[in-house]
PDB file of C-alpha atoms and ligand atoms in Angstrom:
ATOM      1  CA  UNK X 597     126.952  89.501  50.577  1.00  0.00           C
ATOM      2  CA  UNK X 598     130.010  88.592  52.656  1.00  0.00           C
ATOM      3  CA  UNK X 599     129.064  85.046  53.591  1.00  0.00           C
ATOM      4  CA  UNK X 600     132.374  84.375  55.351  1.00  0.00           C
ATOM      5  CA  UNK X 601     131.889  87.303  57.746  1.00  0.00           C
ATOM      6  CA  UNK X 602     128.279  86.308  58.258  1.00  0.00           C
ATOM      7  CA  UNK X 603     128.930  82.712  59.294  1.00  0.00           C
ATOM      8  CA  UNK X 604     131.848  83.773  61.489  1.00  0.00           C
ATOM      9  CA  UNK X 605     129.556  86.178  63.317  1.00  0.00           C
ATOM     10  CA  UNK X 606     126.897  83.491  63.702  1.00  0.00           C
ATOM     11  CA  UNK X 607     129.501  81.001  64.915  1.00  0.00           C
ATOM     12  CA  UNK X 608     130.812  83.398  67.549  1.00  0.00           C
ATOM     13  CA  UNK X 609     127.355  84.271  68.844  1.00  0.00           C
ATOM     14  CA  UNK X 610     126.334  80.638  69.165  1.00  0.00           C
ATOM     15  CA  UNK X 611     129.586  79.789  70.952  1.00  0.00           C
ATOM     16  CA  UNK X 612     129.082  82.695  73.369  1.00  0.00           C
ATOM     17  CA  UNK X 613     125.557  81.649  74.182  1.00  0.00           C
ATOM     18  CA  UNK X 614     126.674  78.002  74.203  1.00  0.00           C
ATOM     19  CA  UNK X 615     123.249  76.263  74.229  1.00  0.00           C
ATOM     20  CA  UNK X 616     123.724  72.624  75.232  1.00  0.00           C
ATOM     21  CA  UNK X 617     122.009  69.355  74.466  1.00  0.00           C
ATOM     22  CA  UNK X 618     122.891  65.691  74.700  1.00  0.00           C
ATOM     23  CA  UNK X 619     124.856  63.545  72.261  1.00  0.00           C
ATOM     24  CA  UNK X 620     122.692  60.687  70.886  1.00  0.00           C
ATOM     25  CA  UNK X 621     123.294  57.551  72.899  1.00  0.00           C
ATOM     26  CA  UNK X 622     120.691  55.130  71.577  1.00  0.00           C
ATOM     27  CA  UNK X 623     123.330  54.319  68.945  1.00  0.00           C
ATOM     28  CA  UNK X 624     126.146  53.668  71.478  1.00  0.00           C
ATOM     29  CA  UNK X 625     128.932  54.396  69.004  1.00  0.00           C
ATOM     30  CA  UNK X 626     127.603  57.948  68.541  1.00  0.00           C
ATOM     31  CA  UNK X 627     127.785  58.578  72.290  1.00  0.00           C
ATOM     32  CA  UNK X 628     131.607  58.646  72.050  1.00  0.00           C
ATOM     33  CA  UNK X 629     131.632  61.714  69.837  1.00  0.00           C
ATOM     34  CA  UNK X 630     132.945  64.952  71.381  1.00  0.00           C
ATOM     35  CA  UNK X 631     129.848  67.131  71.825  1.00  0.00           C
ATOM     36  CA  UNK X 632     131.820  70.383  71.653  1.00  0.00           C
ATOM     37  CA  UNK X 633     132.560  70.143  67.958  1.00  0.00           C
ATOM     38  CA  UNK X 634     130.785  72.734  65.864  1.00  0.00           C
ATOM     39  CA  UNK X 635     131.178  73.708  62.241  1.00  0.00           C
ATOM     40  CA  UNK X 636     129.383  75.598  59.493  1.00  0.00           C
ATOM     41  CA  UNK X 637     129.957  75.434  55.726  1.00  0.00           C
ATOM     42  CA  UNK X 638     128.043  77.536  53.227  1.00  0.00           C
ATOM     43  CA  UNK X 639     128.311  76.919  49.486  1.00  0.00           C
ATOM     44  CA  UNK X 640     127.067  79.519  47.027  1.00  0.00           C
ATOM     45  CA  UNK X 641     125.848  78.785  43.531  1.00  0.00           C
ATOM     46  CA  UNK X 642     129.232  79.572  41.990  1.00  0.00           C
ATOM     47  CA  UNK X 643     130.737  76.811  44.103  1.00  0.00           C
ATOM     48  CA  UNK X 644     132.553  79.071  46.571  1.00  0.00           C
ATOM     49  CA  UNK X 645     132.871  77.449  49.987  1.00  0.00           C
ATOM     50  CA  UNK X 646     132.782  79.500  53.176  1.00  0.00           C
ATOM     51  CA  UNK X 647     133.579  77.667  56.395  1.00  0.00           C
ATOM     52  CA  UNK X 648     134.121  78.146  60.093  1.00  0.00           C
ATOM     53  CA  UNK X 649     134.927  75.888  63.052  1.00  0.00           C
ATOM     54  CA  UNK X 650     134.986  72.127  62.495  1.00  0.00           C
ATOM     55  CA  UNK X 651     133.560  72.380  59.002  1.00  0.00           C
ATOM     56  CA  UNK X 652     136.115  70.013  57.504  1.00  0.00           C
ATOM     57  CA  UNK X 653     135.673  67.213  60.045  1.00  0.00           C
ATOM     58  CA  UNK X 654     133.691  64.210  58.792  1.00  0.00           C
ATOM     59  CA  UNK X 655     130.725  63.272  61.002  1.00  0.00           C
ATOM     60  CA  UNK X 656     127.895  60.737  60.916  1.00  0.00           C
ATOM     61  CA  UNK X 657     125.254  62.177  58.596  1.00  0.00           C
ATOM     62  CA  UNK X 658     122.565  59.709  59.744  1.00  0.00           C
ATOM     63  CA  UNK X 659     119.120  60.816  58.561  1.00  0.00           C
ATOM     64  CA  UNK X 660     120.414  63.587  56.327  1.00  0.00           C
ATOM     65  CA  UNK X 661     121.094  60.698  53.916  1.00  0.00           C
ATOM     66  CA  UNK X 662     117.317  60.293  53.583  1.00  0.00           C
ATOM     67  CA  UNK X 663     117.330  63.250  51.212  1.00  0.00           C
ATOM     68  CA  UNK X 664     119.911  61.611  48.954  1.00  0.00           C
ATOM     69  CA  UNK X 665     118.046  58.305  48.792  1.00  0.00           C
ATOM     70  CA  UNK X 666     114.708  60.049  48.264  1.00  0.00           C
ATOM     71  CA  UNK X 667     116.244  61.966  45.360  1.00  0.00           C
ATOM     72  CA  UNK X 668     117.453  58.754  43.706  1.00  0.00           C
ATOM     73  CA  UNK X 669     114.162  56.941  44.142  1.00  0.00           C
ATOM     74  CA  UNK X 670     111.917  59.887  43.200  1.00  0.00           C
ATOM     75  CA  UNK X 671     113.892  60.249  39.988  1.00  0.00           C
ATOM     76  CA  UNK X 672     113.216  56.613  39.070  1.00  0.00           C
ATOM     77  CA  UNK X 673     109.601  56.171  40.237  1.00  0.00           C
ATOM     78  CA  UNK X 674     108.355  59.741  39.672  1.00  0.00           C
ATOM     79  CA  UNK X 675     104.883  60.406  41.075  1.00  0.00           C
ATOM     80  CA  UNK X 676     104.165  56.654  41.408  1.00  0.00           C
ATOM     81  CA  UNK X 677     106.300  56.806  44.537  1.00  0.00           C
ATOM     82  CA  UNK X 678     103.526  58.600  46.401  1.00  0.00           C
ATOM     83  CA  UNK X 679     101.326  55.518  46.428  1.00  0.00           C
ATOM     84  CA  UNK X 680     103.829  53.992  48.873  1.00  0.00           C
ATOM     85  CA  UNK X 681     104.618  56.976  51.065  1.00  0.00           C
ATOM     86  CA  UNK X 682     102.651  60.113  51.904  1.00  0.00           C
ATOM     87  CA  UNK X 683     103.821  63.712  51.961  1.00  0.00           C
ATOM     88  CA  UNK X 684     102.335  64.914  55.260  1.00  0.00           C
ATOM     89  CA  UNK X 685     104.188  66.005  58.388  1.00  0.00           C
ATOM     90  CA  UNK X 686     103.887  63.326  61.051  1.00  0.00           C
ATOM     91  CA  UNK X 687     103.947  65.365  64.254  1.00  0.00           C
ATOM     92  CA  UNK X 688     105.553  62.299  65.803  1.00  0.00           C
ATOM     93  CA  UNK X 689     109.091  61.238  66.725  1.00  0.00           C
ATOM     94  CA  UNK X 690     111.277  59.991  63.885  1.00  0.00           C
ATOM     95  CA  UNK X 691     111.097  56.353  64.911  1.00  0.00           C
ATOM     96  CA  UNK X 692     107.402  56.241  65.806  1.00  0.00           C
ATOM     97  CA  UNK X 693     105.354  53.225  64.763  1.00  0.00           C
ATOM     98  CA  UNK X 694     101.967  54.507  65.991  1.00  0.00           C
ATOM     99  CA  UNK X 695     100.603  56.067  62.785  1.00  0.00           C
ATOM    100  CA  UNK X 696     101.605  53.146  60.604  1.00  0.00           C
ATOM    101  CA  UNK X 697      98.736  50.994  61.791  1.00  0.00           C
ATOM    102  CA  UNK X 698      95.862  53.367  61.260  1.00  0.00           C
ATOM    103  CA  UNK X 699      97.368  54.604  58.003  1.00  0.00           C
ATOM    104  CA  UNK X 700      97.540  51.001  56.806  1.00  0.00           C
ATOM    105  CA  UNK X 701     101.240  50.714  56.272  1.00  0.00           C
ATOM    106  CA  UNK X 702     101.685  53.930  54.273  1.00  0.00           C
ATOM    107  CA  UNK X 703     104.183  56.083  56.178  1.00  0.00           C
ATOM    108  CA  UNK X 704     103.366  59.740  56.653  1.00  0.00           C
ATOM    109  CA  UNK X 705     106.438  60.996  54.788  1.00  0.00           C
ATOM    110  CA  UNK X 706     109.819  59.823  53.439  1.00  0.00           C
ATOM    111  CA  UNK X 707     111.842  61.412  56.259  1.00  0.00           C
ATOM    112  CA  UNK X 708     110.525  59.558  59.293  1.00  0.00           C
ATOM    113  CA  UNK X 709     112.199  56.172  59.674  1.00  0.00           C
ATOM    114  CA  UNK X 710     109.179  54.207  58.393  1.00  0.00           C
ATOM    115  CA  UNK X 711     109.084  56.311  55.222  1.00  0.00           C
ATOM    116  CA  UNK X 712     112.832  56.170  54.730  1.00  0.00           C
ATOM    117  CA  UNK X 713     112.721  52.378  55.006  1.00  0.00           C
ATOM    118  CA  UNK X 714     110.144  52.298  52.195  1.00  0.00           C
ATOM    119  CA  UNK X 715     112.444  54.528  50.133  1.00  0.00           C
ATOM    120  CA  UNK X 716     115.463  52.296  50.755  1.00  0.00           C
ATOM    121  CA  UNK X 717     113.307  49.247  49.942  1.00  0.00           C
ATOM    122  CA  UNK X 718     112.288  50.853  46.625  1.00  0.00           C
ATOM    123  CA  UNK X 719     115.940  51.660  45.975  1.00  0.00           C
ATOM    124  CA  UNK X 720     116.908  48.020  46.601  1.00  0.00           C
ATOM    125  CA  UNK X 721     114.306  46.928  44.049  1.00  0.00           C
ATOM    126  CA  UNK X 722     115.792  49.105  41.302  1.00  0.00           C
ATOM    127  CA  UNK X 723     119.542  49.223  41.931  1.00  0.00           C
ATOM    128  CA  UNK X 724     121.652  46.051  41.960  1.00  0.00           C
ATOM    129  CA  UNK X 725     124.396  47.422  44.231  1.00  0.00           C
ATOM    130  CA  UNK X 726     122.283  49.795  46.310  1.00  0.00           C
ATOM    131  CA  UNK X 727     124.790  51.084  48.848  1.00  0.00           C
ATOM    132  CA  UNK X 728     127.531  51.324  46.277  1.00  0.00           C
ATOM    133  CA  UNK X 729     125.240  53.403  44.108  1.00  0.00           C
ATOM    134  CA  UNK X 730     124.168  55.639  47.007  1.00  0.00           C
ATOM    135  CA  UNK X 731     127.861  56.363  47.722  1.00  0.00           C
ATOM    136  CA  UNK X 732     128.589  57.004  44.035  1.00  0.00           C
ATOM    137  CA  UNK X 733     125.650  59.380  43.858  1.00  0.00           C
ATOM    138  CA  UNK X 734     126.690  61.391  46.905  1.00  0.00           C
ATOM    139  CA  UNK X 735     130.310  61.485  45.710  1.00  0.00           C
ATOM    140  CA  UNK X 736     129.099  62.828  42.393  1.00  0.00           C
ATOM    141  CA  UNK X 737     126.956  65.492  44.084  1.00  0.00           C
ATOM    142  CA  UNK X 738     129.925  66.594  46.192  1.00  0.00           C
ATOM    143  CA  UNK X 739     132.258  66.692  43.227  1.00  0.00           C
ATOM    144  CA  UNK X 740     134.816  64.197  44.565  1.00  0.00           C
ATOM    145  CA  UNK X 741     135.224  60.879  46.397  1.00  0.00           C
ATOM    146  CA  UNK X 742     134.366  61.902  49.936  1.00  0.00           C
ATOM    147  CA  UNK X 743     131.886  59.321  51.203  1.00  0.00           C
ATOM    148  CA  UNK X 744     133.142  57.037  53.947  1.00  0.00           C
ATOM    149  CA  UNK X 745     131.008  54.546  55.799  1.00  0.00           C
ATOM    150  CA  UNK X 746     131.898  53.997  59.448  1.00  0.00           C
ATOM    151  CA  UNK X 747     131.538  50.242  60.084  1.00  0.00           C
ATOM    152  CA  UNK X 748     131.479  50.680  63.886  1.00  0.00           C
ATOM    153  CA  UNK X 749     128.537  53.066  63.724  1.00  0.00           C
ATOM    154  CA  UNK X 750     126.745  50.699  61.366  1.00  0.00           C
ATOM    155  CA  UNK X 751     127.407  47.708  63.635  1.00  0.00           C
ATOM    156  CA  UNK X 752     126.338  49.675  66.685  1.00  0.00           C
ATOM    157  CA  UNK X 753     123.034  50.486  65.051  1.00  0.00           C
ATOM    158  CA  UNK X 754     122.617  46.904  63.883  1.00  0.00           C
ATOM    159  CA  UNK X 755     123.072  45.761  67.473  1.00  0.00           C
ATOM    160  CA  UNK X 756     120.179  47.982  68.529  1.00  0.00           C
ATOM    161  CA  UNK X 757     117.938  47.520  65.536  1.00  0.00           C
ATOM    162  CA  UNK X 758     114.756  46.415  67.284  1.00  0.00           C
ATOM    163  CA  UNK X 759     112.712  49.465  66.368  1.00  0.00           C
ATOM    164  CA  UNK X 760     113.749  49.779  62.742  1.00  0.00           C
ATOM    165  CA  UNK X 761     113.310  46.022  62.321  1.00  0.00           C
ATOM    166  CA  UNK X 762     109.818  46.259  63.812  1.00  0.00           C
ATOM    167  CA  UNK X 763     108.969  49.110  61.435  1.00  0.00           C
ATOM    168  CA  UNK X 764     110.188  47.128  58.435  1.00  0.00           C
ATOM    169  CA  UNK X 765     108.184  44.015  59.368  1.00  0.00           C
ATOM    170  CA  UNK X 766     105.137  46.137  60.040  1.00  0.00           C
ATOM    171  CA  UNK X 767     105.471  47.616  56.543  1.00  0.00           C
ATOM    172  CA  UNK X 768     105.847  44.114  55.153  1.00  0.00           C
ATOM    173  CA  UNK X 769     102.656  43.029  56.920  1.00  0.00           C
ATOM    174  CA  UNK X 770     100.890  45.763  54.935  1.00  0.00           C
ATOM    175  CA  UNK X 771     102.624  44.640  51.724  1.00  0.00           C
ATOM    176  CA  UNK X 772     104.503  47.894  51.472  1.00  0.00           C
ATOM    177  CA  UNK X 773     107.931  46.272  51.523  1.00  0.00           C
ATOM    178  CA  UNK X 774     109.284  44.295  48.575  1.00  0.00           C
ATOM    179  CA  UNK X 775     112.675  42.969  49.616  1.00  0.00           C
ATOM    180  CA  UNK X 776     114.089  40.937  52.468  1.00  0.00           C
ATOM    181  CA  UNK X 777     113.969  42.977  55.673  1.00  0.00           C
ATOM    182  CA  UNK X 778     117.619  42.195  56.586  1.00  0.00           C
ATOM    183  CA  UNK X 779     118.865  43.244  53.150  1.00  0.00           C
ATOM    184  CA  UNK X 780     117.104  46.590  53.237  1.00  0.00           C
ATOM    185  CA  UNK X 781     118.148  47.264  56.837  1.00  0.00           C
ATOM    186  CA  UNK X 782     121.745  46.552  55.875  1.00  0.00           C
ATOM    187  CA  UNK X 783     121.615  49.258  53.202  1.00  0.00           C
ATOM    188  CA  UNK X 784     119.686  51.606  55.498  1.00  0.00           C
ATOM    189  CA  UNK X 785     122.233  51.289  58.323  1.00  0.00           C
ATOM    190  CA  UNK X 786     125.072  51.780  55.849  1.00  0.00           C
ATOM    191  CA  UNK X 787     123.555  54.998  54.493  1.00  0.00           C
ATOM    192  CA  UNK X 788     123.017  56.275  58.057  1.00  0.00           C
ATOM    193  CA  UNK X 789     126.667  55.487  58.911  1.00  0.00           C
ATOM    194  CA  UNK X 790     128.033  57.638  56.086  1.00  0.00           C
ATOM    195  CA  UNK X 791     130.486  60.253  57.298  1.00  0.00           C
ATOM    196  CA  UNK X 792     131.026  63.549  55.527  1.00  0.00           C
ATOM    197  CA  UNK X 793     132.229  67.027  56.394  1.00  0.00           C
ATOM    198  CA  UNK X 794     129.975  70.093  56.436  1.00  0.00           C
ATOM    199  CA  UNK X 795     131.663  71.236  53.213  1.00  0.00           C
ATOM    200  CA  UNK X 796     130.888  68.064  51.300  1.00  0.00           C
ATOM    201  CA  UNK X 797     127.407  67.784  52.736  1.00  0.00           C
ATOM    202  CA  UNK X 798     126.585  71.366  51.737  1.00  0.00           C
ATOM    203  CA  UNK X 799     127.942  70.665  48.236  1.00  0.00           C
ATOM    204  CA  UNK X 800     125.791  67.546  47.977  1.00  0.00           C
ATOM    205  CA  UNK X 801     122.696  69.696  48.662  1.00  0.00           C
ATOM    206  CA  UNK X 802     123.660  72.416  46.210  1.00  0.00           C
ATOM    207  CA  UNK X 803     121.424  71.072  43.422  1.00  0.00           C
ATOM    208  CA  UNK X 804     118.390  71.653  45.646  1.00  0.00           C
ATOM    209  CA  UNK X 805     119.269  75.345  45.853  1.00  0.00           C
ATOM    210  CA  UNK X 806     119.788  75.429  42.100  1.00  0.00           C
ATOM    211  CA  UNK X 807     116.554  74.107  40.556  1.00  0.00           C
ATOM    212  CA  UNK X 808     117.882  70.551  40.394  1.00  0.00           C
ATOM    213  CA  UNK X 809     121.189  71.285  38.613  1.00  0.00           C
ATOM    214  CA  UNK X 810     124.430  70.401  40.399  1.00  0.00           C
ATOM    215  CA  UNK X 811     127.421  72.548  39.547  1.00  0.00           C
ATOM    216  CA  UNK X 812     129.648  69.927  41.185  1.00  0.00           C
ATOM    217  CA  UNK X 813     128.289  67.032  39.120  1.00  0.00           C
ATOM    218  CA  UNK X 814     127.887  69.284  36.069  1.00  0.00           C
ATOM    219  CA  UNK X 815     124.464  67.954  35.256  1.00  0.00           C
ATOM    220  CA  UNK X 816     120.777  68.178  36.051  1.00  0.00           C
ATOM    221  CA  UNK X 817     120.194  65.776  38.951  1.00  0.00           C
ATOM    222  CA  UNK X 818     116.421  66.165  39.044  1.00  0.00           C
ATOM    223  CA  UNK X 819     113.973  68.396  37.247  1.00  0.00           C
ATOM    224  CA  UNK X 820     113.157  71.814  38.648  1.00  0.00           C
ATOM    225  CA  UNK X 821     109.730  70.514  39.652  1.00  0.00           C
ATOM    226  CA  UNK X 822     111.225  67.546  41.553  1.00  0.00           C
ATOM    227  CA  UNK X 823     113.691  69.857  43.317  1.00  0.00           C
ATOM    228  CA  UNK X 824     110.811  72.056  44.450  1.00  0.00           C
ATOM    229  CA  UNK X 825     108.955  69.057  45.825  1.00  0.00           C
ATOM    230  CA  UNK X 826     111.955  67.699  47.707  1.00  0.00           C
ATOM    231  CA  UNK X 827     112.406  71.167  49.234  1.00  0.00           C
ATOM    232  CA  UNK X 828     108.723  71.277  50.199  1.00  0.00           C
ATOM    233  CA  UNK X 829     109.102  67.938  51.947  1.00  0.00           C
ATOM    234  CA  UNK X 830     112.188  69.136  53.809  1.00  0.00           C
ATOM    235  CA  UNK X 831     110.380  72.273  54.913  1.00  0.00           C
ATOM    236  CA  UNK X 832     107.325  70.409  56.188  1.00  0.00           C
ATOM    237  CA  UNK X 833     108.859  67.127  57.391  1.00  0.00           C
ATOM    238  CA  UNK X 834     112.644  67.528  57.697  1.00  0.00           C
ATOM    239  CA  UNK X 835     112.729  67.830  61.487  1.00  0.00           C
ATOM    240  CA  UNK X 836     110.115  65.259  62.545  1.00  0.00           C
ATOM    241  CA  UNK X 837     107.900  66.682  65.298  1.00  0.00           C
ATOM    242  CA  UNK X 838     109.956  69.873  65.317  1.00  0.00           C
ATOM    243  CA  UNK X 839     109.371  70.708  61.635  1.00  0.00           C
ATOM    244  CA  UNK X 840     106.901  73.482  62.401  1.00  0.00           C
ATOM    245  CA  UNK X 841     109.268  75.037  64.882  1.00  0.00           C
ATOM    246  CA  UNK X 842     112.188  74.901  62.442  1.00  0.00           C
ATOM    247  CA  UNK X 843     110.074  76.591  59.752  1.00  0.00           C
ATOM    248  CA  UNK X 844     109.028  79.180  62.330  1.00  0.00           C
ATOM    249  CA  UNK X 845     112.522  79.909  63.629  1.00  0.00           C
ATOM    250  CA  UNK X 846     114.616  79.405  60.493  1.00  0.00           C
ATOM    251  CA  UNK X 847     112.316  79.277  57.472  1.00  0.00           C
ATOM    252  CA  UNK X 848     114.504  77.160  55.193  1.00  0.00           C
ATOM    253  CA  UNK X 849     113.996  73.646  53.792  1.00  0.00           C
ATOM    254  CA  UNK X 850     116.386  71.392  55.688  1.00  0.00           C
ATOM    255  CA  UNK X 851     117.072  67.933  57.016  1.00  0.00           C
ATOM    256  CA  UNK X 852     118.560  66.875  60.320  1.00  0.00           C
ATOM    257  CA  UNK X 853     120.256  63.713  61.554  1.00  0.00           C
ATOM    258  CA  UNK X 854     120.979  62.340  65.019  1.00  0.00           C
ATOM    259  CA  UNK X 855     124.698  62.778  64.349  1.00  0.00           C
ATOM    260  CA  UNK X 856     123.944  66.494  64.923  1.00  0.00           C
ATOM    261  CA  UNK X 857     124.154  67.605  61.310  1.00  0.00           C
ATOM    262  CA  UNK X 858     121.643  69.753  59.469  1.00  0.00           C
ATOM    263  CA  UNK X 859     121.758  70.474  55.741  1.00  0.00           C
ATOM    264  CA  UNK X 860     119.544  73.279  54.453  1.00  0.00           C
ATOM    265  CA  UNK X 861     119.058  75.321  51.319  1.00  0.00           C
ATOM    266  CA  UNK X 862     118.132  78.860  50.436  1.00  0.00           C
ATOM    267  CA  UNK X 863     116.762  78.362  46.898  1.00  0.00           C
ATOM    268  CA  UNK X 864     118.657  80.351  44.248  1.00  0.00           C
ATOM    269  CA  UNK X 865     121.270  81.471  46.772  1.00  0.00           C
ATOM    270  CA  UNK X 866     123.159  78.788  48.706  1.00  0.00           C
ATOM    271  CA  UNK X 867     123.229  75.462  50.487  1.00  0.00           C
ATOM    272  CA  UNK X 868     124.563  75.143  54.012  1.00  0.00           C
ATOM    273  CA  UNK X 869     125.529  72.396  56.433  1.00  0.00           C
ATOM    274  CA  UNK X 870     125.904  72.908  60.167  1.00  0.00           C
ATOM    275  CA  UNK X 871     127.102  70.316  62.659  1.00  0.00           C
ATOM    276  CA  UNK X 872     127.222  70.038  66.418  1.00  0.00           C
ATOM    277  CA  UNK X 873     126.556  66.605  67.968  1.00  0.00           C
ATOM    278  CA  UNK X 874     124.522  67.728  70.990  1.00  0.00           C
ATOM    279  CA  UNK X 875     120.795  67.216  70.385  1.00  0.00           C
ATOM    280  CA  UNK X 876     117.531  68.376  71.910  1.00  0.00           C
ATOM    281  CA  UNK X 877     114.858  65.887  72.992  1.00  0.00           C
ATOM    282  CA  UNK X 878     113.449  65.769  69.442  1.00  0.00           C
ATOM    283  CA  UNK X 879     116.765  64.476  68.093  1.00  0.00           C
ATOM    284  CA  UNK X 880     117.804  67.715  66.372  1.00  0.00           C
ATOM    285  CA  UNK X 881     121.077  69.570  66.965  1.00  0.00           C
ATOM    286  CA  UNK X 882     120.683  72.447  69.420  1.00  0.00           C
ATOM    287  CA  UNK X 883     123.557  74.597  68.144  1.00  0.00           C
ATOM    288  CA  UNK X 884     122.912  73.846  64.483  1.00  0.00           C
ATOM    289  CA  UNK X 885     119.324  75.072  64.757  1.00  0.00           C
ATOM    290  CA  UNK X 886     120.440  78.137  66.698  1.00  0.00           C
ATOM    291  CA  UNK X 887     123.079  78.919  64.069  1.00  0.00           C
ATOM    292  CA  UNK X 888     120.585  78.687  61.216  1.00  0.00           C
ATOM    293  CA  UNK X 889     118.105  80.832  63.109  1.00  0.00           C
ATOM    294  CA  UNK X 890     120.718  83.552  63.618  1.00  0.00           C
ATOM    295  CA  UNK X 891     121.795  83.245  59.993  1.00  0.00           C
ATOM    296  CA  UNK X 892     118.358  83.910  58.505  1.00  0.00           C
ATOM    297  CA  UNK X 893     117.739  86.662  61.079  1.00  0.00           C
ATOM    298  CA  UNK X 894     120.940  88.412  60.060  1.00  0.00           C
ATOM    299  CA  UNK X 895     120.303  87.853  56.362  1.00  0.00           C
ATOM    300  CA  UNK X 896     116.789  89.238  56.868  1.00  0.00           C
ATOM    301  CA  UNK X 897     115.436  86.666  54.489  1.00  0.00           C
ATOM    302  CA  UNK X 898     114.395  83.052  54.421  1.00  0.00           C
ATOM    303  CA  UNK X 899     111.823  81.356  52.227  1.00  0.00           C
ATOM    304  CA  UNK X 900     109.339  83.794  53.684  1.00  0.00           C
TER     305      UNK X 900
HETATM  306  N1  LIG Q1273     120.083  55.814  62.009  1.00  0.00           N
HETATM  307  C1  LIG Q1273     119.089  56.511  62.775  1.00  0.00           C
HETATM  308  C2  LIG Q1273     117.877  55.632  63.012  1.00  0.00           C
HETATM  309  O1  LIG Q1273     117.465  54.935  62.123  1.00  0.00           O
HETATM  310  C3  LIG Q1273     118.714  57.744  62.039  1.00  0.00           C
HETATM  311  C4  LIG Q1273     117.769  58.601  62.825  1.00  0.00           C
HETATM  312  C5  LIG Q1273     117.978  60.066  62.631  1.00  0.00           C
HETATM  313  O2  LIG Q1273     119.044  60.547  62.237  1.00  0.00           O
HETATM  314  N2  LIG Q1273     116.979  60.830  62.997  1.00  0.00           N
HETATM  315  O3  LIG Q1273     117.325  55.614  64.082  1.00  0.00           O
END
């Protein structure tokens, strides 16, 4: 399979069609990003990187980091983790608080903000330098020191933290939050403000395409059974209330972020990261979804 030709073809078709969205502005610092940037990087299981467009430009990975933190915490807590967070799609926006009350403080899944805050809280309970260790982990997965945290993006989010703060206190009211709210939010905003290129992001997801073994870290990151479960969660919950549509159109486990990035995996074949900052109303990148849809159409395979 000529992956380079494939992603170039996809890139060209998306650029010709030029579907537009809107750059996230609820985090003001993200609103300054040039919405025309667009890149694709595909990494196969031998470690070959295929790239097109702005695939080497670092961007704000935002909620894609929720996969990295889930991986760390799942590895430590194993199945005990699921007493604190469920594994069901939410059908609601990523920052929704509605379900938390009638589900008694147990978030629907680890990829909506409420669930990710529980994960970061659990991480803070087990790791003494949580953000440092998140960065180390992602650097290891990518095979080199590539993680940068953008302090302006972090500050911008901290200045508009009402919703995430409300979610954290709500979790605390249900005793599903162990640490100080400000401490956990500080780590959470730092992880969201991580910047990486499509290449490094795709590398950091490679272990999920490879039964839990990272060829960049040269070690098993999680067991094959944990890798399968993380992929199942990405497939069912990775795109908030658009998860069904992503499975329908693309058919790969993936995770999006409001920076416009999507990382996805085709188990036993490759990992891929696509980035274009303009989003649809669900907070997912318009061009990135389109690119992945074309990719699996042209490949004639997905998970299905
Ligand atoms: N930092 C963002 C938030 O907490 C992440 C959301 C996202 O990427 N979907 O609102």
